[in-house]
């Protein structure tokens, strides 16, 4: 059986990032997430292999390419969404951000609950905010009906969808 690739993103520098159910690429452990160089070779500097637990599925991947002069440190970081509840030994409720080398970004969603159910897709806006969609009903403990937006640090953007119910299915 071939493991699925569920999402793809470009990092702005031409590199391709893929996410899904696979555990290796070309025989190299990559734990459901891999990045490729411009020539199509595996980027060996990006090493997320041991971060996601067995059985995890990544459904969404996005690369931060924001244009905010205040958030340039986040450019190139990878946002992932899926079924996981931890990344490495750190609790992360179905959404996390990785540094450019594939390690967990501890400044994002630090100490927050994340989503209460699967995140199916993620996107990073030009201002560094992260949009999530999925089968969740709350994010960081606040009702969000399958659609939510996070600030660049992973806190819930309470000005987005505030007072609205979100999607019904």
PDB file of C-alpha atoms in Angstrom:
ATOM      1  CA  UNK A   1       0.000   0.000   0.000  1.00  0.00           C
ATOM      2  CA  UNK A   2       1.227   3.470  -0.833  1.00  0.00           C
ATOM      3  CA  UNK A   3       0.827   5.983   2.010  1.00  0.00           C
ATOM      4  CA  UNK A   4      -1.089   9.089   1.032  1.00  0.00           C
ATOM      5  CA  UNK A   5       0.229  12.595   0.535  1.00  0.00           C
ATOM      6  CA  UNK A   6      -2.585  14.790   1.830  1.00  0.00           C
ATOM      7  CA  UNK A   7      -1.212  18.315   1.473  1.00  0.00           C
ATOM      8  CA  UNK A   8       1.402  20.317  -0.346  1.00  0.00           C
ATOM      9  CA  UNK A   9       2.816  23.834   0.083  1.00  0.00           C
ATOM     10  CA  UNK A  10       5.597  25.978  -1.342  1.00  0.00           C
ATOM     11  CA  UNK A  11       7.897  28.014   0.885  1.00  0.00           C
ATOM     12  CA  UNK A  12       8.397  31.003  -1.391  1.00  0.00           C
ATOM     13  CA  UNK A  13      11.968  30.009  -2.169  1.00  0.00           C
ATOM     14  CA  UNK A  14      10.726  27.307  -4.498  1.00  0.00           C
ATOM     15  CA  UNK A  15      11.004  24.437  -2.033  1.00  0.00           C
ATOM     16  CA  UNK A  16       8.096  22.001  -1.879  1.00  0.00           C
ATOM     17  CA  UNK A  17       6.723  20.727   1.452  1.00  0.00           C
ATOM     18  CA  UNK A  18       4.496  17.619   1.552  1.00  0.00           C
ATOM     19  CA  UNK A  19       2.463  16.150   4.415  1.00  0.00           C
ATOM     20  CA  UNK A  20       0.372  13.026   4.812  1.00  0.00           C
ATOM     21  CA  UNK A  21       0.505   9.456   6.075  1.00  0.00           C
ATOM     22  CA  UNK A  22       3.952   8.448   4.794  1.00  0.00           C
ATOM     23  CA  UNK A  23       6.822   7.705   7.177  1.00  0.00           C
ATOM     24  CA  UNK A  24       9.770   7.866   4.775  1.00  0.00           C
ATOM     25  CA  UNK A  25      10.763   9.408   1.469  1.00  0.00           C
ATOM     26  CA  UNK A  26      13.257   7.632  -0.761  1.00  0.00           C
ATOM     27  CA  UNK A  27      14.093   5.348   2.176  1.00  0.00           C
ATOM     28  CA  UNK A  28      14.799   8.258   4.553  1.00  0.00           C
ATOM     29  CA  UNK A  29      12.635   8.609   7.696  1.00  0.00           C
ATOM     30  CA  UNK A  30      10.513  11.719   7.462  1.00  0.00           C
ATOM     31  CA  UNK A  31       7.560  11.072   9.797  1.00  0.00           C
ATOM     32  CA  UNK A  32       4.688  12.347   7.633  1.00  0.00           C
ATOM     33  CA  UNK A  33       6.409  15.573   6.573  1.00  0.00           C
ATOM     34  CA  UNK A  34       9.152  16.283   4.041  1.00  0.00           C
ATOM     35  CA  UNK A  35      10.682  19.217   2.190  1.00  0.00           C
ATOM     36  CA  UNK A  36      12.327  19.083  -1.222  1.00  0.00           C
ATOM     37  CA  UNK A  37      15.035  21.288  -2.722  1.00  0.00           C
ATOM     38  CA  UNK A  38      14.577  23.157  -6.006  1.00  0.00           C
ATOM     39  CA  UNK A  39      16.058  20.249  -7.954  1.00  0.00           C
ATOM     40  CA  UNK A  40      13.602  17.741  -6.404  1.00  0.00           C
ATOM     41  CA  UNK A  41      16.059  16.149  -3.991  1.00  0.00           C
ATOM     42  CA  UNK A  42      15.065  15.591  -0.379  1.00  0.00           C
ATOM     43  CA  UNK A  43      16.090  18.502   1.882  1.00  0.00           C
ATOM     44  CA  UNK A  44      18.142  16.708   4.523  1.00  0.00           C
ATOM     45  CA  UNK A  45      18.404  19.877   6.649  1.00  0.00           C
ATOM     46  CA  UNK A  46      14.653  19.562   7.398  1.00  0.00           C
ATOM     47  CA  UNK A  47      14.339  16.625   9.799  1.00  0.00           C
ATOM     48  CA  UNK A  48      10.930  16.198  11.491  1.00  0.00           C
ATOM     49  CA  UNK A  49      11.142  12.365  11.540  1.00  0.00           C
ATOM     50  CA  UNK A  50      10.699  11.639  15.251  1.00  0.00           C
ATOM     51  CA  UNK A  51       8.237  14.402  16.087  1.00  0.00           C
ATOM     52  CA  UNK A  52       4.863  12.836  15.265  1.00  0.00           C
ATOM     53  CA  UNK A  53       3.496   9.727  16.985  1.00  0.00           C
ATOM     54  CA  UNK A  54       2.629   6.507  15.146  1.00  0.00           C
ATOM     55  CA  UNK A  55      -0.814   6.603  13.570  1.00  0.00           C
ATOM     56  CA  UNK A  56      -0.732  10.361  13.075  1.00  0.00           C
ATOM     57  CA  UNK A  57      -2.160  11.760   9.869  1.00  0.00           C
ATOM     58  CA  UNK A  58      -1.182  15.203   8.604  1.00  0.00           C
ATOM     59  CA  UNK A  59      -3.975  16.776   6.584  1.00  0.00           C
ATOM     60  CA  UNK A  60      -2.781  20.346   6.287  1.00  0.00           C
ATOM     61  CA  UNK A  61       0.519  22.080   5.742  1.00  0.00           C
ATOM     62  CA  UNK A  62       1.326  25.733   5.149  1.00  0.00           C
ATOM     63  CA  UNK A  63       4.558  27.687   5.039  1.00  0.00           C
ATOM     64  CA  UNK A  64       4.768  31.127   6.635  1.00  0.00           C
ATOM     65  CA  UNK A  65       5.683  33.642   3.948  1.00  0.00           C
ATOM     66  CA  UNK A  66       4.248  36.688   5.740  1.00  0.00           C
ATOM     67  CA  UNK A  67       5.198  40.176   4.688  1.00  0.00           C
ATOM     68  CA  UNK A  68       5.037  41.792   8.136  1.00  0.00           C
ATOM     69  CA  UNK A  69       8.312  43.495   9.033  1.00  0.00           C
ATOM     70  CA  UNK A  70       7.611  42.612  12.686  1.00  0.00           C
ATOM     71  CA  UNK A  71       7.298  38.852  12.069  1.00  0.00           C
ATOM     72  CA  UNK A  72      10.233  38.104   9.774  1.00  0.00           C
ATOM     73  CA  UNK A  73      11.537  35.487  12.243  1.00  0.00           C
ATOM     74  CA  UNK A  74       8.519  33.311  11.364  1.00  0.00           C
ATOM     75  CA  UNK A  75       9.132  33.288   7.608  1.00  0.00           C
ATOM     76  CA  UNK A  76       9.902  29.763   6.432  1.00  0.00           C
ATOM     77  CA  UNK A  77       8.320  28.089   9.441  1.00  0.00           C
ATOM     78  CA  UNK A  78       5.897  25.270   8.626  1.00  0.00           C
ATOM     79  CA  UNK A  79       2.387  25.044  10.110  1.00  0.00           C
ATOM     80  CA  UNK A  80       0.920  21.537  10.284  1.00  0.00           C
ATOM     81  CA  UNK A  81      -2.585  20.354  11.060  1.00  0.00           C
ATOM     82  CA  UNK A  82      -4.003  16.877  11.468  1.00  0.00           C
ATOM     83  CA  UNK A  83      -4.984  14.234  14.012  1.00  0.00           C
ATOM     84  CA  UNK A  84      -2.012  14.499  16.404  1.00  0.00           C
ATOM     85  CA  UNK A  85      -2.232  15.611  20.030  1.00  0.00           C
ATOM     86  CA  UNK A  86       1.488  15.961  20.627  1.00  0.00           C
ATOM     87  CA  UNK A  87       4.624  16.780  18.696  1.00  0.00           C
ATOM     88  CA  UNK A  88       7.666  15.150  20.170  1.00  0.00           C
ATOM     89  CA  UNK A  89       6.936  15.084  23.880  1.00  0.00           C
ATOM     90  CA  UNK A  90       5.039  18.393  23.795  1.00  0.00           C
ATOM     91  CA  UNK A  91       1.237  18.648  23.816  1.00  0.00           C
ATOM     92  CA  UNK A  92      -0.075  20.281  20.644  1.00  0.00           C
ATOM     93  CA  UNK A  93      -3.801  19.996  19.909  1.00  0.00           C
ATOM     94  CA  UNK A  94      -3.850  19.053  16.232  1.00  0.00           C
ATOM     95  CA  UNK A  95      -1.971  22.165  15.089  1.00  0.00           C
ATOM     96  CA  UNK A  96       1.695  23.083  15.462  1.00  0.00           C
ATOM     97  CA  UNK A  97       4.381  25.183  13.860  1.00  0.00           C
ATOM     98  CA  UNK A  98       7.847  23.878  13.067  1.00  0.00           C
ATOM     99  CA  UNK A  99      11.029  25.865  12.684  1.00  0.00           C
ATOM    100  CA  UNK A 100      12.784  25.969   9.320  1.00  0.00           C
ATOM    101  CA  UNK A 101      14.899  22.942  10.327  1.00  0.00           C
ATOM    102  CA  UNK A 102      11.833  20.812  11.230  1.00  0.00           C
ATOM    103  CA  UNK A 103      12.081  21.153  15.018  1.00  0.00           C
ATOM    104  CA  UNK A 104       9.055  22.223  17.067  1.00  0.00           C
ATOM    105  CA  UNK A 105       8.536  25.978  17.373  1.00  0.00           C
ATOM    106  CA  UNK A 106       7.900  26.333  21.112  1.00  0.00           C
ATOM    107  CA  UNK A 107       6.743  29.947  20.744  1.00  0.00           C
ATOM    108  CA  UNK A 108       3.576  28.899  18.860  1.00  0.00           C
ATOM    109  CA  UNK A 109       0.521  27.560  20.764  1.00  0.00           C
ATOM    110  CA  UNK A 110       2.703  27.272  23.877  1.00  0.00           C
ATOM    111  CA  UNK A 111       0.462  26.118  26.749  1.00  0.00           C
ATOM    112  CA  UNK A 112      -2.720  26.486  24.678  1.00  0.00           C
ATOM    113  CA  UNK A 113      -5.231  23.723  23.928  1.00  0.00           C
ATOM    114  CA  UNK A 114      -5.275  23.892  20.133  1.00  0.00           C
ATOM    115  CA  UNK A 115      -8.194  22.252  18.301  1.00  0.00           C
ATOM    116  CA  UNK A 116     -10.465  19.663  19.947  1.00  0.00           C
ATOM    117  CA  UNK A 117     -10.716  17.557  16.785  1.00  0.00           C
ATOM    118  CA  UNK A 118      -9.017  17.088  13.409  1.00  0.00           C
ATOM    119  CA  UNK A 119      -7.552  20.043  11.528  1.00  0.00           C
ATOM    120  CA  UNK A 120      -8.037  19.343   7.810  1.00  0.00           C
ATOM    121  CA  UNK A 121      -6.254  22.345   6.305  1.00  0.00           C
ATOM    122  CA  UNK A 122      -4.120  25.305   7.319  1.00  0.00           C
ATOM    123  CA  UNK A 123      -3.098  28.521   5.583  1.00  0.00           C
ATOM    124  CA  UNK A 124      -0.825  31.368   6.648  1.00  0.00           C
ATOM    125  CA  UNK A 125      -1.943  34.875   5.724  1.00  0.00           C
ATOM    126  CA  UNK A 126       0.447  37.637   4.661  1.00  0.00           C
ATOM    127  CA  UNK A 127       0.301  39.049   8.206  1.00  0.00           C
ATOM    128  CA  UNK A 128       1.433  35.729   9.753  1.00  0.00           C
ATOM    129  CA  UNK A 129      -1.999  34.760  11.079  1.00  0.00           C
ATOM    130  CA  UNK A 130      -2.952  31.100  10.625  1.00  0.00           C
ATOM    131  CA  UNK A 131      -6.368  30.017   9.305  1.00  0.00           C
ATOM    132  CA  UNK A 132      -7.547  26.521  10.238  1.00  0.00           C
ATOM    133  CA  UNK A 133     -10.483  24.466   8.977  1.00  0.00           C
ATOM    134  CA  UNK A 134     -11.582  21.031  10.085  1.00  0.00           C
ATOM    135  CA  UNK A 135     -13.983  18.968  12.147  1.00  0.00           C
ATOM    136  CA  UNK A 136     -13.172  20.770  15.407  1.00  0.00           C
ATOM    137  CA  UNK A 137     -15.754  22.661  17.443  1.00  0.00           C
ATOM    138  CA  UNK A 138     -13.373  24.584  19.719  1.00  0.00           C
ATOM    139  CA  UNK A 139      -9.906  26.078  19.430  1.00  0.00           C
ATOM    140  CA  UNK A 140      -8.032  27.044  22.568  1.00  0.00           C
ATOM    141  CA  UNK A 141     -11.254  26.348  24.487  1.00  0.00           C
ATOM    142  CA  UNK A 142     -13.402  28.799  22.485  1.00  0.00           C
ATOM    143  CA  UNK A 143     -16.264  27.704  20.200  1.00  0.00           C
ATOM    144  CA  UNK A 144     -15.197  27.995  16.563  1.00  0.00           C
ATOM    145  CA  UNK A 145     -17.319  25.561  14.488  1.00  0.00           C
ATOM    146  CA  UNK A 146     -14.704  24.207  12.097  1.00  0.00           C
ATOM    147  CA  UNK A 147     -13.161  27.580  11.155  1.00  0.00           C
ATOM    148  CA  UNK A 148     -10.654  29.548  13.221  1.00  0.00           C
ATOM    149  CA  UNK A 149      -7.856  32.043  12.856  1.00  0.00           C
ATOM    150  CA  UNK A 150      -4.830  32.145  15.130  1.00  0.00           C
ATOM    151  CA  UNK A 151      -2.498  35.044  15.731  1.00  0.00           C
ATOM    152  CA  UNK A 152       1.165  34.573  14.813  1.00  0.00           C
ATOM    153  CA  UNK A 153       1.882  33.217  18.324  1.00  0.00           C
ATOM    154  CA  UNK A 154      -0.945  30.615  18.230  1.00  0.00           C
ATOM    155  CA  UNK A 155      -3.412  32.517  20.381  1.00  0.00           C
ATOM    156  CA  UNK A 156      -6.962  32.649  19.036  1.00  0.00           C
ATOM    157  CA  UNK A 157      -7.797  35.724  16.961  1.00  0.00           C
ATOM    158  CA  UNK A 158     -11.002  36.642  18.809  1.00  0.00           C
ATOM    159  CA  UNK A 159     -11.866  39.327  16.260  1.00  0.00           C
ATOM    160  CA  UNK A 160     -12.339  36.658  13.572  1.00  0.00           C
ATOM    161  CA  UNK A 161     -15.671  34.794  13.513  1.00  0.00           C
ATOM    162  CA  UNK A 162     -16.507  36.397  16.850  1.00  0.00           C
ATOM    163  CA  UNK A 163     -20.138  35.611  17.722  1.00  0.00           C
ATOM    164  CA  UNK A 164     -20.652  33.583  14.538  1.00  0.00           C
ATOM    165  CA  UNK A 165     -21.249  29.821  14.638  1.00  0.00           C
ATOM    166  CA  UNK A 166     -18.934  28.732  11.816  1.00  0.00           C
ATOM    167  CA  UNK A 167     -19.745  25.839   9.522  1.00  0.00           C
ATOM    168  CA  UNK A 168     -22.485  23.324  10.405  1.00  0.00           C
ATOM    169  CA  UNK A 169     -20.749  20.288   8.910  1.00  0.00           C
TER     170      UNK A 169
END
